Short mmCIF file of N, CA and C in Angstrom, two decimals:
data_model
loop_
_atom_site.label_atom_id
_atom_site.label_comp_id
_atom_site.label_asym_id
_atom_site.label_seq_id
_atom_site.Cartn_x
_atom_site.Cartn_y
_atom_site.Cartn_z
N MET X 273 20.31 -2.82 -19.17
CA MET X 273 20.89 -2.30 -17.96
C MET X 273 20.03 -1.14 -17.45
N PRO X 274 19.83 -1.08 -16.13
CA PRO X 274 19.01 0.00 -15.58
C PRO X 274 19.72 1.35 -15.62
N THR X 275 18.92 2.38 -15.66
CA THR X 275 19.43 3.75 -15.66
C THR X 275 19.19 4.36 -14.28
N TYR X 276 20.22 4.92 -13.70
CA TYR X 276 20.14 5.55 -12.38
C TYR X 276 20.37 7.04 -12.51
N VAL X 277 19.76 7.81 -11.61
CA VAL X 277 19.91 9.26 -11.61
C VAL X 277 20.85 9.63 -10.46
N TYR X 278 21.83 10.46 -10.78
CA TYR X 278 22.78 10.98 -9.78
C TYR X 278 22.70 12.49 -9.79
N LYS X 279 22.89 13.08 -8.61
CA LYS X 279 22.84 14.53 -8.46
C LYS X 279 24.21 15.03 -8.01
N PHE X 280 24.73 16.04 -8.70
CA PHE X 280 25.98 16.65 -8.28
C PHE X 280 25.71 17.44 -7.00
N ILE X 281 26.45 17.14 -5.96
CA ILE X 281 26.22 17.77 -4.66
C ILE X 281 26.51 19.27 -4.72
N ASP X 282 27.57 19.65 -5.40
CA ASP X 282 27.97 21.06 -5.45
C ASP X 282 27.03 21.92 -6.29
N THR X 283 26.64 21.43 -7.47
CA THR X 283 25.85 22.25 -8.40
C THR X 283 24.35 21.97 -8.35
N GLY X 284 23.95 20.79 -7.88
CA GLY X 284 22.53 20.43 -7.84
C GLY X 284 22.01 19.87 -9.15
N GLU X 285 22.85 19.79 -10.17
CA GLU X 285 22.45 19.25 -11.47
C GLU X 285 22.36 17.72 -11.39
N THR X 286 21.57 17.14 -12.27
CA THR X 286 21.42 15.68 -12.28
C THR X 286 21.90 15.10 -13.60
N ILE X 287 22.37 13.85 -13.53
CA ILE X 287 22.77 13.10 -14.72
C ILE X 287 22.18 11.69 -14.61
N GLU X 288 22.04 11.05 -15.74
CA GLU X 288 21.58 9.67 -15.79
C GLU X 288 22.75 8.79 -16.21
N VAL X 289 22.92 7.69 -15.48
CA VAL X 289 24.03 6.77 -15.75
C VAL X 289 23.48 5.36 -15.84
N GLN X 290 23.86 4.65 -16.90
CA GLN X 290 23.48 3.24 -17.03
C GLN X 290 24.50 2.39 -16.29
N GLN X 291 24.00 1.58 -15.36
CA GLN X 291 24.87 0.72 -14.57
C GLN X 291 24.24 -0.65 -14.44
N SER X 292 25.08 -1.65 -14.24
CA SER X 292 24.60 -3.00 -13.98
C SER X 292 24.12 -3.08 -12.53
N PHE X 293 23.29 -4.08 -12.23
CA PHE X 293 22.82 -4.27 -10.87
C PHE X 293 23.99 -4.57 -9.93
N SER X 294 25.00 -5.23 -10.43
CA SER X 294 26.13 -5.61 -9.59
C SER X 294 27.13 -4.48 -9.36
N ASP X 295 27.03 -3.38 -10.12
CA ASP X 295 27.95 -2.25 -9.94
C ASP X 295 27.61 -1.49 -8.66
N ASP X 296 28.66 -0.98 -8.01
CA ASP X 296 28.46 -0.14 -6.82
C ASP X 296 27.97 1.24 -7.25
N ALA X 297 27.27 1.92 -6.32
CA ALA X 297 26.80 3.27 -6.59
C ALA X 297 27.99 4.21 -6.73
N LEU X 298 27.86 5.18 -7.62
CA LEU X 298 28.95 6.14 -7.85
C LEU X 298 29.04 7.13 -6.69
N THR X 299 30.26 7.55 -6.39
CA THR X 299 30.48 8.61 -5.41
C THR X 299 31.00 9.87 -6.10
N GLU X 300 31.60 9.68 -7.29
CA GLU X 300 32.10 10.79 -8.09
C GLU X 300 31.77 10.53 -9.55
N ALA X 301 31.54 11.60 -10.28
CA ALA X 301 31.27 11.48 -11.72
C ALA X 301 31.82 12.71 -12.43
N VAL X 302 32.07 12.55 -13.71
CA VAL X 302 32.58 13.65 -14.53
C VAL X 302 31.40 14.53 -14.94
N HIS X 303 31.52 15.82 -14.65
CA HIS X 303 30.46 16.77 -15.02
C HIS X 303 30.50 16.94 -16.54
N PRO X 304 29.35 16.79 -17.21
CA PRO X 304 29.37 16.86 -18.68
C PRO X 304 29.71 18.24 -19.23
N GLY X 305 29.43 19.28 -18.49
CA GLY X 305 29.69 20.63 -18.99
C GLY X 305 31.12 21.09 -18.76
N THR X 306 31.65 20.83 -17.57
CA THR X 306 32.98 21.34 -17.22
C THR X 306 34.08 20.30 -17.39
N GLY X 307 33.72 19.04 -17.34
CA GLY X 307 34.71 17.98 -17.46
C GLY X 307 35.40 17.66 -16.14
N GLU X 308 35.00 18.33 -15.06
CA GLU X 308 35.58 18.09 -13.75
C GLU X 308 34.94 16.86 -13.10
N THR X 309 35.71 16.20 -12.25
CA THR X 309 35.17 15.09 -11.46
C THR X 309 34.65 15.67 -10.16
N LEU X 310 33.33 15.55 -9.95
CA LEU X 310 32.67 16.13 -8.78
C LEU X 310 31.96 15.03 -7.98
N PRO X 311 31.76 15.25 -6.68
CA PRO X 311 31.02 14.26 -5.88
C PRO X 311 29.54 14.24 -6.26
N VAL X 312 28.97 13.02 -6.30
CA VAL X 312 27.56 12.85 -6.65
C VAL X 312 26.85 12.03 -5.58
N LYS X 313 25.55 12.15 -5.58
CA LYS X 313 24.69 11.41 -4.67
C LYS X 313 23.59 10.75 -5.48
N LYS X 314 23.30 9.49 -5.19
CA LYS X 314 22.26 8.76 -5.93
C LYS X 314 20.88 9.30 -5.55
N VAL X 315 20.05 9.51 -6.55
CA VAL X 315 18.69 10.02 -6.34
C VAL X 315 17.72 8.87 -6.51
N PHE X 316 16.82 8.69 -5.53
CA PHE X 316 15.81 7.64 -5.61
C PHE X 316 14.50 8.26 -6.04
N LEU X 317 13.94 7.72 -7.11
CA LEU X 317 12.69 8.22 -7.67
C LEU X 317 11.60 7.17 -7.51
N PRO X 318 10.34 7.60 -7.42
CA PRO X 318 9.25 6.62 -7.34
C PRO X 318 9.13 5.83 -8.64
N VAL X 319 8.74 4.59 -8.51
CA VAL X 319 8.60 3.72 -9.67
C VAL X 319 7.23 3.93 -10.29
N GLY X 320 7.20 4.06 -11.59
CA GLY X 320 5.93 4.29 -12.29
C GLY X 320 5.24 2.98 -12.63
N VAL X 321 4.51 2.42 -11.66
CA VAL X 321 3.80 1.17 -11.88
C VAL X 321 2.31 1.43 -11.68
N THR X 322 1.50 0.95 -12.60
CA THR X 322 0.06 1.09 -12.49
C THR X 322 -0.56 -0.30 -12.48
N PHE X 323 -1.35 -0.60 -11.45
CA PHE X 323 -2.03 -1.88 -11.36
C PHE X 323 -3.44 -1.71 -11.90
N LYS X 324 -3.77 -2.50 -12.91
CA LYS X 324 -5.10 -2.43 -13.50
C LYS X 324 -5.79 -3.77 -13.31
N GLY X 325 -7.12 -3.72 -13.15
CA GLY X 325 -7.89 -4.95 -12.99
C GLY X 325 -8.16 -5.23 -11.52
N GLY X 326 -8.82 -6.35 -11.28
CA GLY X 326 -9.17 -6.73 -9.92
C GLY X 326 -8.08 -7.54 -9.26
N GLY X 327 -8.19 -7.68 -7.94
CA GLY X 327 -7.27 -8.52 -7.20
C GLY X 327 -6.08 -7.81 -6.61
N PHE X 328 -6.01 -6.48 -6.70
CA PHE X 328 -4.86 -5.77 -6.17
C PHE X 328 -5.15 -5.14 -4.81
N TYR X 329 -6.41 -5.09 -4.42
CA TYR X 329 -6.76 -4.51 -3.14
C TYR X 329 -7.18 -5.60 -2.18
N LYS X 330 -7.05 -5.33 -0.90
CA LYS X 330 -7.38 -6.30 0.13
C LYS X 330 -8.86 -6.70 0.04
N THR X 331 -9.72 -5.76 -0.31
CA THR X 331 -11.15 -6.03 -0.35
C THR X 331 -11.58 -6.77 -1.61
N ASP X 332 -10.76 -6.81 -2.66
CA ASP X 332 -11.15 -7.48 -3.90
C ASP X 332 -11.36 -8.97 -3.70
N SER X 333 -10.55 -9.61 -2.89
CA SER X 333 -10.67 -11.05 -2.70
C SER X 333 -11.79 -11.40 -1.74
N ARG X 334 -12.32 -10.42 -1.05
CA ARG X 334 -13.37 -10.70 -0.08
C ARG X 334 -14.76 -10.67 -0.68
N GLY X 335 -14.87 -10.28 -1.93
CA GLY X 335 -16.19 -10.25 -2.56
C GLY X 335 -16.82 -11.63 -2.58
N SER X 336 -16.07 -12.66 -2.91
CA SER X 336 -16.61 -14.00 -2.96
C SER X 336 -16.74 -14.59 -1.57
N SER X 337 -15.86 -14.21 -0.63
CA SER X 337 -15.94 -14.76 0.71
C SER X 337 -17.07 -14.13 1.51
N SER X 338 -17.56 -12.92 1.10
CA SER X 338 -18.67 -12.30 1.80
C SER X 338 -19.97 -13.08 1.55
N SER X 339 -20.03 -13.79 0.41
CA SER X 339 -21.20 -14.63 0.15
C SER X 339 -21.17 -15.88 1.02
N THR X 340 -20.01 -16.20 1.55
CA THR X 340 -19.87 -17.34 2.46
C THR X 340 -19.76 -16.83 3.89
N THR X 341 -20.61 -15.85 4.26
CA THR X 341 -20.59 -15.26 5.58
C THR X 341 -20.82 -16.28 6.69
N PRO X 342 -21.74 -17.26 6.53
CA PRO X 342 -21.93 -18.24 7.60
C PRO X 342 -20.65 -19.00 7.94
N SER X 343 -19.85 -19.37 6.94
CA SER X 343 -18.61 -20.08 7.22
C SER X 343 -17.61 -19.16 7.89
N SER X 344 -17.66 -17.85 7.57
CA SER X 344 -16.79 -16.89 8.24
C SER X 344 -17.17 -16.76 9.70
N SER X 345 -18.47 -16.81 10.00
CA SER X 345 -18.93 -16.72 11.38
C SER X 345 -18.46 -17.94 12.16
N SER X 346 -18.45 -19.10 11.50
CA SER X 346 -17.97 -20.31 12.16
C SER X 346 -16.50 -20.18 12.49
N SER X 347 -15.75 -19.59 11.57
CA SER X 347 -14.33 -19.39 11.79
C SER X 347 -14.11 -18.41 12.93
N SER X 348 -14.97 -17.39 13.04
CA SER X 348 -14.83 -16.40 14.10
C SER X 348 -15.06 -17.04 15.46
N SER X 349 -16.05 -17.93 15.54
CA SER X 349 -16.32 -18.57 16.81
C SER X 349 -15.18 -19.50 17.20
N SER X 350 -14.49 -20.10 16.21
CA SER X 350 -13.34 -20.94 16.49
C SER X 350 -12.20 -20.10 17.03
N SER X 351 -12.01 -18.92 16.45
CA SER X 351 -10.91 -18.06 16.86
C SER X 351 -11.25 -17.30 18.13
N SER X 352 -12.50 -17.33 18.59
CA SER X 352 -12.86 -16.61 19.81
C SER X 352 -12.17 -17.20 21.02
N SER X 353 -11.72 -18.46 20.96
CA SER X 353 -11.00 -19.04 22.08
C SER X 353 -9.66 -18.33 22.27
N SER X 354 -9.04 -17.86 21.18
CA SER X 354 -7.77 -17.15 21.30
C SER X 354 -7.99 -15.67 21.58
N SER X 355 -9.09 -15.09 21.12
CA SER X 355 -9.38 -13.68 21.38
C SER X 355 -10.85 -13.56 21.77
N ASP X 356 -11.15 -13.78 23.04
CA ASP X 356 -12.53 -13.79 23.51
C ASP X 356 -13.21 -12.43 23.37
N SER X 357 -12.52 -11.35 23.67
CA SER X 357 -13.15 -10.04 23.62
C SER X 357 -13.56 -9.67 22.21
N SER X 358 -12.72 -9.98 21.21
CA SER X 358 -13.05 -9.65 19.83
C SER X 358 -14.19 -10.52 19.32
N GLY X 359 -14.10 -11.81 19.54
CA GLY X 359 -15.12 -12.73 19.05
C GLY X 359 -16.44 -12.53 19.75
N SER X 360 -16.42 -12.29 21.06
CA SER X 360 -17.65 -12.13 21.82
C SER X 360 -18.37 -10.84 21.44
N SER X 361 -17.62 -9.75 21.24
CA SER X 361 -18.26 -8.48 20.93
C SER X 361 -18.86 -8.49 19.53
N SER X 362 -18.26 -9.20 18.58
CA SER X 362 -18.79 -9.21 17.23
C SER X 362 -19.95 -10.22 17.09
N THR X 363 -19.95 -11.29 17.86
CA THR X 363 -21.01 -12.30 17.74
C THR X 363 -22.35 -11.80 18.30
N PRO X 364 -22.44 -11.19 19.50
CA PRO X 364 -23.73 -10.74 20.01
C PRO X 364 -24.35 -9.62 19.21
N ALA X 365 -23.55 -8.74 18.61
CA ALA X 365 -24.10 -7.62 17.87
C ALA X 365 -25.01 -8.07 16.73
N PRO X 366 -24.59 -8.99 15.85
CA PRO X 366 -25.50 -9.45 14.81
C PRO X 366 -26.65 -10.28 15.35
N ALA X 367 -26.44 -11.01 16.44
CA ALA X 367 -27.47 -11.87 16.98
C ALA X 367 -28.58 -11.06 17.64
N ALA X 368 -28.25 -9.95 18.29
CA ALA X 368 -29.24 -9.15 19.00
C ALA X 368 -30.29 -8.55 18.05
N PRO X 369 -29.90 -7.92 16.94
CA PRO X 369 -30.93 -7.40 16.03
C PRO X 369 -31.76 -8.52 15.41
N ALA X 370 -31.16 -9.66 15.15
CA ALA X 370 -31.90 -10.76 14.56
C ALA X 370 -32.90 -11.33 15.57
N ALA X 371 -32.53 -11.36 16.85
CA ALA X 371 -33.41 -11.91 17.88
C ALA X 371 -34.54 -10.94 18.20
N ALA X 372 -34.30 -9.64 18.14
CA ALA X 372 -35.31 -8.64 18.48
C ALA X 372 -36.52 -8.71 17.55
N PRO X 373 -36.35 -8.76 16.22
CA PRO X 373 -37.53 -8.88 15.36
C PRO X 373 -38.27 -10.20 15.57
N SER X 374 -37.56 -11.27 15.87
CA SER X 374 -38.21 -12.55 16.09
C SER X 374 -39.06 -12.49 17.34
N SER X 375 -38.57 -11.84 18.40
CA SER X 375 -39.32 -11.71 19.64
C SER X 375 -40.56 -10.84 19.43
N SER X 376 -40.40 -9.77 18.63
CA SER X 376 -41.53 -8.88 18.35
C SER X 376 -42.58 -9.61 17.54
N SER X 377 -42.17 -10.48 16.62
CA SER X 377 -43.10 -11.22 15.80
C SER X 377 -43.87 -12.22 16.63
N SER X 378 -43.21 -12.79 17.65
CA SER X 378 -43.87 -13.80 18.50
C SER X 378 -44.90 -13.16 19.39
N ASP X 379 -44.71 -11.90 19.82
CA ASP X 379 -45.64 -11.22 20.70
C ASP X 379 -46.85 -10.84 19.99
#
């Protein structure tokens, strides 16, 4: 069963309570020191998860697809019909530097 943290609204103290997933959040709890029933509020804490290894970042999967850049360019030209400004601006930029050295070599 998961453990949840509740904070006493009046005193600011916190307690940990084990509850089932199906149980409703508490609105009141017995204070361990005084024995009084006081209003509580559920405290949300960040989850301690650490991802190790490759494949967790957006760029990790692109390492192999960057070697297939020509096929990506083909896909970009296909999608340029739906977004002409994006496809057109990215296609001439790589072509212009490639064409400039070729023209200089021919002269």
